[in-house]
Short mmCIF file of C-alpha atoms in Angstrom, two decimals:
data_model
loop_
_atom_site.label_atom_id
_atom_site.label_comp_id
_atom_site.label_asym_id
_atom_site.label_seq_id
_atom_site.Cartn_x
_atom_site.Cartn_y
_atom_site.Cartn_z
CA UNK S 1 0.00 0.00 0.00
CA UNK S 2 1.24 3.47 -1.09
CA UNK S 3 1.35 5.59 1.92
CA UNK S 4 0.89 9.41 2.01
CA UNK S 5 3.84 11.65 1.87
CA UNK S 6 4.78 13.64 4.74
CA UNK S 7 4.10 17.16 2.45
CA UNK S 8 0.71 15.52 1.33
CA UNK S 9 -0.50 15.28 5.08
CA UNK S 10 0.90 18.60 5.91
CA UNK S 11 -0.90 20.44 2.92
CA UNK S 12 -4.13 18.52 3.97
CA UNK S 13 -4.23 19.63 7.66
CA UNK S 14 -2.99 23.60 6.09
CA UNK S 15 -6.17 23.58 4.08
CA UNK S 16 -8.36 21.98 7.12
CA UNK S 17 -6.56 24.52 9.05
CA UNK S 18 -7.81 27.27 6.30
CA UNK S 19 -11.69 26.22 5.81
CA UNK S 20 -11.96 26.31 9.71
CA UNK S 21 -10.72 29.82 9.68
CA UNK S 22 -12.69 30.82 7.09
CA UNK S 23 -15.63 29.65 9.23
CA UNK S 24 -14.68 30.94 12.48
CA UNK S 25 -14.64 34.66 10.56
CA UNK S 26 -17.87 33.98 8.54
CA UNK S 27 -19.54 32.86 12.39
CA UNK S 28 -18.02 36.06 13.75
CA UNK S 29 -20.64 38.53 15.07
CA UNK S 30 -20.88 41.71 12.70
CA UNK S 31 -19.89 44.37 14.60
CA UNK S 32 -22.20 47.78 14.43
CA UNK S 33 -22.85 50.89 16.24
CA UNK S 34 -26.42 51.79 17.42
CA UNK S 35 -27.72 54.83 19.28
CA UNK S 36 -30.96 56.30 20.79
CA UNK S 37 -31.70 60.15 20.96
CA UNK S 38 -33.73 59.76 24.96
CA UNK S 39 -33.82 57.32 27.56
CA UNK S 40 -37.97 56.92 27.37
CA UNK S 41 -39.91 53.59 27.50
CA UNK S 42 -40.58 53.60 23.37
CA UNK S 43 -36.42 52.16 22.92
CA UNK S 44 -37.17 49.67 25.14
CA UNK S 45 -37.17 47.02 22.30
CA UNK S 46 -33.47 47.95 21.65
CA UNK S 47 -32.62 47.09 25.69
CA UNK S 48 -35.02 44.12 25.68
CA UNK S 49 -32.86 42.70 22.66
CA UNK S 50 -29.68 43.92 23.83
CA UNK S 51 -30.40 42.23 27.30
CA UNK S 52 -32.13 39.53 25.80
CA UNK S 53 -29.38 38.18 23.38
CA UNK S 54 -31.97 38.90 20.20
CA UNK S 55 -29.06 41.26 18.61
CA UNK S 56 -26.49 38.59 19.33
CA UNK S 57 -28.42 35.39 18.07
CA UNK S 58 -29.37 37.53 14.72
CA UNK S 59 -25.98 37.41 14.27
CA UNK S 60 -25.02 41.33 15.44
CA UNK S 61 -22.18 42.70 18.53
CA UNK S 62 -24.08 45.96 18.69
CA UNK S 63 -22.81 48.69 21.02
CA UNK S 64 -25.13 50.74 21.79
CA UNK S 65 -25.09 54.66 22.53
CA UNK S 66 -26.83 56.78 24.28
CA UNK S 67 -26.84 60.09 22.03
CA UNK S 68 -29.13 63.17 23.91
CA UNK S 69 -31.16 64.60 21.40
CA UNK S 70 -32.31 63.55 17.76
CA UNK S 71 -30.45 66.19 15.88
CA UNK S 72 -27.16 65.09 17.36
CA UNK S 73 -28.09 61.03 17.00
CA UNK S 74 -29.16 62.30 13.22
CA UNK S 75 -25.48 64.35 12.80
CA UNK S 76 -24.11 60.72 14.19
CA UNK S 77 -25.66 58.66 11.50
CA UNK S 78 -25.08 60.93 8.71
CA UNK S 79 -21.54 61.15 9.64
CA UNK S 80 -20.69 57.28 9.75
CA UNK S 81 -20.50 57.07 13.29
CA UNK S 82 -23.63 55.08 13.67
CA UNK S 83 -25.07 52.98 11.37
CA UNK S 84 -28.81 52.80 12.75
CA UNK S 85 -30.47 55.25 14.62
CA UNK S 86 -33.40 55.13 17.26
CA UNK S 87 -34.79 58.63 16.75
CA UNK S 88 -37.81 60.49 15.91
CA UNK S 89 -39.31 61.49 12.36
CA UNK S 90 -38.84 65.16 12.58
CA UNK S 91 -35.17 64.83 12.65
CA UNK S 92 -35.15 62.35 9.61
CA UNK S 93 -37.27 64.61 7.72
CA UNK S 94 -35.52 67.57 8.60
CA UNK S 95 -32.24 66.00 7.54
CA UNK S 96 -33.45 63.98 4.27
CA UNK S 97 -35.14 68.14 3.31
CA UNK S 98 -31.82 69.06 4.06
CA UNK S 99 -30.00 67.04 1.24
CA UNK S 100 -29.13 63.86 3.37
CA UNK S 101 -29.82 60.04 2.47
CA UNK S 102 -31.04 59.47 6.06
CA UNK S 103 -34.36 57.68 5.59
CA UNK S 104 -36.91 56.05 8.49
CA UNK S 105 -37.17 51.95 8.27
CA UNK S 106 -39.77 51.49 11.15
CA UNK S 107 -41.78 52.71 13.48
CA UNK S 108 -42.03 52.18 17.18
CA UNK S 109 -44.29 54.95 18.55
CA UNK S 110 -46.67 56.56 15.66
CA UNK S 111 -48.25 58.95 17.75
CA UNK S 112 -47.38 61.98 20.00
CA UNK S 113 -46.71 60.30 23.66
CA UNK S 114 -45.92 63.56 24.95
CA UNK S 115 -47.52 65.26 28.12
CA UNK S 116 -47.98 69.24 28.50
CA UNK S 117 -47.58 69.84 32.36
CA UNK S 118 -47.69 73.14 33.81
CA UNK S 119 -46.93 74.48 37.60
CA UNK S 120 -49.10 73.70 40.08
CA UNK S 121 -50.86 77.42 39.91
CA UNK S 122 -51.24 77.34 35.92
CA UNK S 123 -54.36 75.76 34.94
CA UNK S 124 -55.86 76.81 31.84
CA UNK S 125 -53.81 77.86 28.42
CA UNK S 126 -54.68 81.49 28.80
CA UNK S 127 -52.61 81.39 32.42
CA UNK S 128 -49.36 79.64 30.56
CA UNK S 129 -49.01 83.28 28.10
CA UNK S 130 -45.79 84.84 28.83
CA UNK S 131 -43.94 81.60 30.51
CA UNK S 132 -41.50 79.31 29.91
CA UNK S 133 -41.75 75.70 28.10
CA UNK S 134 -38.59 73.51 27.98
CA UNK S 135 -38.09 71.55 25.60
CA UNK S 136 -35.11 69.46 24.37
CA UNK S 137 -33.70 70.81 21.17
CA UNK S 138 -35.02 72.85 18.21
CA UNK S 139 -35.76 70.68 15.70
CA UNK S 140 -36.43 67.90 18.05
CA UNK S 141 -39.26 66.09 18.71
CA UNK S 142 -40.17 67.40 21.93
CA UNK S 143 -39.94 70.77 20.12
CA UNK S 144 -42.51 69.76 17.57
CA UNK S 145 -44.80 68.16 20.46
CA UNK S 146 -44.31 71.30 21.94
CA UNK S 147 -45.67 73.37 19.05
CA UNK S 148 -48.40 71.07 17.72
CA UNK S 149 -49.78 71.03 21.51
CA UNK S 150 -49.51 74.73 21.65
CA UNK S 151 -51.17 75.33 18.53
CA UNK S 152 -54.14 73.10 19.50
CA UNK S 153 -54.90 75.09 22.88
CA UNK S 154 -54.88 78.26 20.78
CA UNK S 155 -51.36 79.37 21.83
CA UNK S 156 -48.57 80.12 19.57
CA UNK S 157 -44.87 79.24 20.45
CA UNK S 158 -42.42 82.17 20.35
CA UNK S 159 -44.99 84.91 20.67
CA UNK S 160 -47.28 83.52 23.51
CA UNK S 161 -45.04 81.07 24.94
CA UNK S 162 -41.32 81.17 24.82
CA UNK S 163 -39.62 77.86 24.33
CA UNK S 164 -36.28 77.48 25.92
CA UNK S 165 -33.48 74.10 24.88
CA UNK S 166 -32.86 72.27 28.01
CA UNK S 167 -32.02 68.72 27.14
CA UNK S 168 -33.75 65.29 28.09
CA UNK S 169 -36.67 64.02 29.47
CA UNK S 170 -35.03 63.87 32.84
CA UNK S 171 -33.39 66.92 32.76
CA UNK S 172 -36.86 69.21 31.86
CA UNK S 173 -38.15 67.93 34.52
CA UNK S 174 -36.12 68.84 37.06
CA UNK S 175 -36.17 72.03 35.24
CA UNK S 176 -39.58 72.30 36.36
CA UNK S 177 -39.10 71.00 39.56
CA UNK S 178 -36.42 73.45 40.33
CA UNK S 179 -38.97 76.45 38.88
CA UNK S 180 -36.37 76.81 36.11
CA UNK S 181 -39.30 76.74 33.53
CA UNK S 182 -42.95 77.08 33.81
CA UNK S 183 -43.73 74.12 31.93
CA UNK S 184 -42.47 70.89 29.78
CA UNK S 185 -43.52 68.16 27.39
CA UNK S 186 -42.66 64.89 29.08
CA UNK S 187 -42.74 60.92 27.73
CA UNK S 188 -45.10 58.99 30.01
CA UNK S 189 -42.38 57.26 31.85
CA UNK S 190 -41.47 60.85 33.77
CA UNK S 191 -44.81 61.95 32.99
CA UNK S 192 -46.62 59.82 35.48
CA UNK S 193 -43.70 61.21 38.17
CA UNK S 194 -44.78 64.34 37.60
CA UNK S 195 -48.85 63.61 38.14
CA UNK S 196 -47.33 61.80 41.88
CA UNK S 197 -45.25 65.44 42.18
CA UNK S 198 -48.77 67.40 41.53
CA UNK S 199 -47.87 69.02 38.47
CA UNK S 200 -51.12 69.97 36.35
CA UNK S 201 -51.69 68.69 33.01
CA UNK S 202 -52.97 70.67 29.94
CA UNK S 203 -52.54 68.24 27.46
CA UNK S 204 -51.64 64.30 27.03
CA UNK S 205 -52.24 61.76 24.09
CA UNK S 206 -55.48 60.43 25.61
CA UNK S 207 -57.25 64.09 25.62
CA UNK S 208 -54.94 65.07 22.55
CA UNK S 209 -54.30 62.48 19.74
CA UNK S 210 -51.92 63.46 17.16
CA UNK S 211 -50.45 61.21 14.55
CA UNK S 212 -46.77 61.24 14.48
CA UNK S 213 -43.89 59.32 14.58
CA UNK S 214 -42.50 59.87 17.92
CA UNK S 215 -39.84 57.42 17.61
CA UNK S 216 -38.70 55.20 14.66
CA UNK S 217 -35.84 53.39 12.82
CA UNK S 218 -33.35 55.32 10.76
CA UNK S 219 -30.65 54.36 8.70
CA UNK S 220 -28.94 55.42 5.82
CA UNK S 221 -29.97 54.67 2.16
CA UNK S 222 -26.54 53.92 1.31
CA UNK S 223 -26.09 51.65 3.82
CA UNK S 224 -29.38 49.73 3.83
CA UNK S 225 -28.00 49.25 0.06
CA UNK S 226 -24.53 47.78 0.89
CA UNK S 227 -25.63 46.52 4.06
CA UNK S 228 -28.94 44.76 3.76
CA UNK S 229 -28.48 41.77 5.55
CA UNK S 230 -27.41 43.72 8.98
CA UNK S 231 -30.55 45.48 8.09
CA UNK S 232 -32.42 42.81 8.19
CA UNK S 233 -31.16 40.75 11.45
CA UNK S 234 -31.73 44.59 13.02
CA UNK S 235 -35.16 44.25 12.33
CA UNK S 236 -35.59 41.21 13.48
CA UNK S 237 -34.03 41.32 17.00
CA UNK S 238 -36.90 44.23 17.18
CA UNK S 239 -39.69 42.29 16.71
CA UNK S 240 -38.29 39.39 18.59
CA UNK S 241 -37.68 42.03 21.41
CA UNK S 242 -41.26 43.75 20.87
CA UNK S 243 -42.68 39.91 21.18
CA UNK S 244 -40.90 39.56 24.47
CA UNK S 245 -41.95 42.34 26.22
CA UNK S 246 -45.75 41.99 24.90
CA UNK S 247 -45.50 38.48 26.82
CA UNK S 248 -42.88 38.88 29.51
CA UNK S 249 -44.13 41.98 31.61
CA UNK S 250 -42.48 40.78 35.07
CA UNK S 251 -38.83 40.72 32.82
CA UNK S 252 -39.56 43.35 30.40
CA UNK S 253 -40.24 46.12 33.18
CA UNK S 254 -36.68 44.72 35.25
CA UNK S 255 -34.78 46.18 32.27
CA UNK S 256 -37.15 49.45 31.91
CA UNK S 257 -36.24 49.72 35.41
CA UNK S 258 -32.45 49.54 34.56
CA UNK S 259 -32.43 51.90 31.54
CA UNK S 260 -35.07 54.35 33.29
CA UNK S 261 -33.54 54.45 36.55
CA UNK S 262 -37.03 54.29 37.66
CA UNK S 263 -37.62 52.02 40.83
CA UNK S 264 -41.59 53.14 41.16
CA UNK S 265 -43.36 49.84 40.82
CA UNK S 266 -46.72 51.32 39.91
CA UNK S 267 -44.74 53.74 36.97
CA UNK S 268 -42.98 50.86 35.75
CA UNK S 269 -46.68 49.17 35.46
CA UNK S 270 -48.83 52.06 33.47
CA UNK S 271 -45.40 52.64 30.99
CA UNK S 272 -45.85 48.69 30.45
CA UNK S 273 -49.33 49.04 30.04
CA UNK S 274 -49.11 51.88 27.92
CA UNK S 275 -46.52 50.33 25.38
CA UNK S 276 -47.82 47.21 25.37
CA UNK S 277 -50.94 48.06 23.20
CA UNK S 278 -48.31 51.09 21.42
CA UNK S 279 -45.82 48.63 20.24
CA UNK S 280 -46.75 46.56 16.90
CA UNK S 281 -45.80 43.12 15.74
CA UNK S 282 -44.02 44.89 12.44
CA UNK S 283 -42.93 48.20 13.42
CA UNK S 284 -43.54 50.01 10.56
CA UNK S 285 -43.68 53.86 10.06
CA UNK S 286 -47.44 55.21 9.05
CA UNK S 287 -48.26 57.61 6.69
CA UNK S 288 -50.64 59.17 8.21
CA UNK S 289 -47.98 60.21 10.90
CA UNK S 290 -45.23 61.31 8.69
CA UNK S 291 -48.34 63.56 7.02
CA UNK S 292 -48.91 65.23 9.86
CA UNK S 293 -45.00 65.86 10.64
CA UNK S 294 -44.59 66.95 7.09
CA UNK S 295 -47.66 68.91 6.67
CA UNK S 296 -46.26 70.95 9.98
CA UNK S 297 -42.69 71.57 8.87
CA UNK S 298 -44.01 72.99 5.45
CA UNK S 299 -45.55 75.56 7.05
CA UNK S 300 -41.91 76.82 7.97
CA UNK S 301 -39.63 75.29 5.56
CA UNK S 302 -40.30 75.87 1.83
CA UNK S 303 -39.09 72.28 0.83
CA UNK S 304 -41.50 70.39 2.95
CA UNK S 305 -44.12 72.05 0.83
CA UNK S 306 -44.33 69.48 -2.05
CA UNK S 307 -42.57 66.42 -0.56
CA UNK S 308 -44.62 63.53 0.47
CA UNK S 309 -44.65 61.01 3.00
CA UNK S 310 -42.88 58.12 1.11
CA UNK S 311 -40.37 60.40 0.35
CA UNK S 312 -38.98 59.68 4.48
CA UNK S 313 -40.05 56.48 4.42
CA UNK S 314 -38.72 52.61 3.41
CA UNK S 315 -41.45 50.10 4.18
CA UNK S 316 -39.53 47.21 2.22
CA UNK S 317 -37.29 45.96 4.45
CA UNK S 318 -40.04 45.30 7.31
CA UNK S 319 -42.05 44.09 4.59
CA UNK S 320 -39.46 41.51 3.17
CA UNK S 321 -39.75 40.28 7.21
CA UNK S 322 -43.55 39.86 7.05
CA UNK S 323 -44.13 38.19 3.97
CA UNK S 324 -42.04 35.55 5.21
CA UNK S 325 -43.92 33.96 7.97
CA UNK S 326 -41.79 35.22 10.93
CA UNK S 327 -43.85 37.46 12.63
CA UNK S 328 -46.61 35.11 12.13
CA UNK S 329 -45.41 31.57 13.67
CA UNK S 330 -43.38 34.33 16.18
CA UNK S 331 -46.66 35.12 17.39
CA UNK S 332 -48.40 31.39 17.48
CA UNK S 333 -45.86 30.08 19.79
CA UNK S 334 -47.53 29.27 23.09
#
């Protein structure tokens, strides 16, 4: 019997040595930076999956960052710093208007979740003319919460009410607290805080429903085109995370608790409640919400004037996810 040759064997075990590499690197966890523009109950998908181990059995090492304010998330993504943004429409309409190829891929909050609370002696519209309203940033989707709520209790921001940039959910409110400002839009999560505190309310989604999209997706066109397959196992560590906390409250309020820093049991509960019914098996952006957004900015910005809701938007990527059966047998597990 002809035996192998010592170089034979050797070459063998070099290209065993070399397919085994070449799998180790394709089983290697893409590596991608996320962030979110406010530390408010609608990103807690992006914790739960984080937490969870959704991102990392999809196939992604996401590091995630914390980014205060959508206009600085939205200067992140454009930039190349991030690749996927957490972060309100107005921001990625603003910045697509602008020239950019920023462009929304879902939608985790259609709807204003914003609160308008006031000091304890201002209880009527009329009384808040002349004072102060924090918001976050101009441009910002507390700004435009701001303004839309203003306009529908007759006031107008800048002449009636002045608005004044003080930063994040957390912070306005201890603005308010403090007396710093007369009043502030706040997320439900600091919202309900302030109800406990005493704070009056002049507006809230229930009494004031206005489609928007409070918080979404965003990515870049470019790199939903070279990257569609991080895309993709994005997406779907959302809607495994969005499945999770729709049937895991006990858990899913543990890690609200973490990101929040919010220990109040009975918060923790009406946030859950709140976002339990807010949050959708495919998180996809509505039209009817980037409307209203763009019908608002047009009345202001000359190039919002003709430009239509699909202009913002990319629905295929979610899409691709549904007609495949996912979400479906996701949701028929027992």
């Amino acid at each position: 019997m002809k035996l192998v040759s010592n170089s034979t064997v050797l070459a063998l075990v070099a290209f065993i040595a070399a397919l085994s590499l070449v799998h180790d690197l394709s089983a290697q966890p893409i590596r991608i930076q996320v962030s979110y523009s406010a530390s408010t109950a609608n990103n807690s998908p992006i914790w739960i999956a984080k937490e969870c181990g959704f991102l990392a059995k999809n196939g992604l090492d996401v590091q995630l960052l914390y980014i205060e304010s959508g206009t600085t998330t939205i200067q992140a993504l454009i930039a190349g710093e991030t690749q996927i943004a957490q972060v309100a429409g107005t921001v990625v309409v603003s910045s697509a208007l602008a020239g950019s190829d920023v462009v929304a891929i879902g939608g985790l909050e259609n709807r204003i979740a914003f609160s308008l609370v006031t000091q304890k002696d201002i209880k009527s519209p009329a009384q808040l003319k002349g004072k102060r309203l924090a918001i976050s940033r101009f441009g910002s989707a507390s700004d435009l919460g701001a303004r839309l709520f203003l306009q529908r209790l007759g006031l107008a921001a800048d002449k009636d009410v002045t608005l004044v940039q003080v930063g994040g959910t957390s912070t306005r409110l201890a603005a308010i607290s403090k007396g710093v400002v007369e009043a502030t839009v706040l997320t439900p999560e600091f919202y309900l805080l302030a109800k406990k505190a005493g704070f009056n309310t002049l507006a809230d989604p229930i009494t004031t429903k206005i489609d928007f999209p409070q918080n979404g997706i965003a990515t870049s066109r470019a790199y939903l085109k070279s990257r569609p397959d991080v895309v993709n196992k994005y997406l779907l560590a959302n809607i495994e995370a969005i499945h999770f906390f729709k049937t895991h409250p006990e858990e899913s309020m543990q890690i609200m608790s973490k990101y929040l820093k919010i220990t109040d049991r009975d918060a923790l509960a009406e946030m859950y409640r709140l976002y339990r019914d807010i949050f959708q098996p495919v998180p996809l952006p509505t039209a009817s919400g980037m409307q209203t957004l763009v019908d608002w900015l047009a009345q202001k910005d000359p190039r919002a004037k003709d430009a239509k809701p699909e202009q913002f938007v990319d629905f295929a990527p979610l899409r691709d996810i549904e007609r495949t059966g996912f979400v479906a047998r996701l949701y028929q597990q027992k």
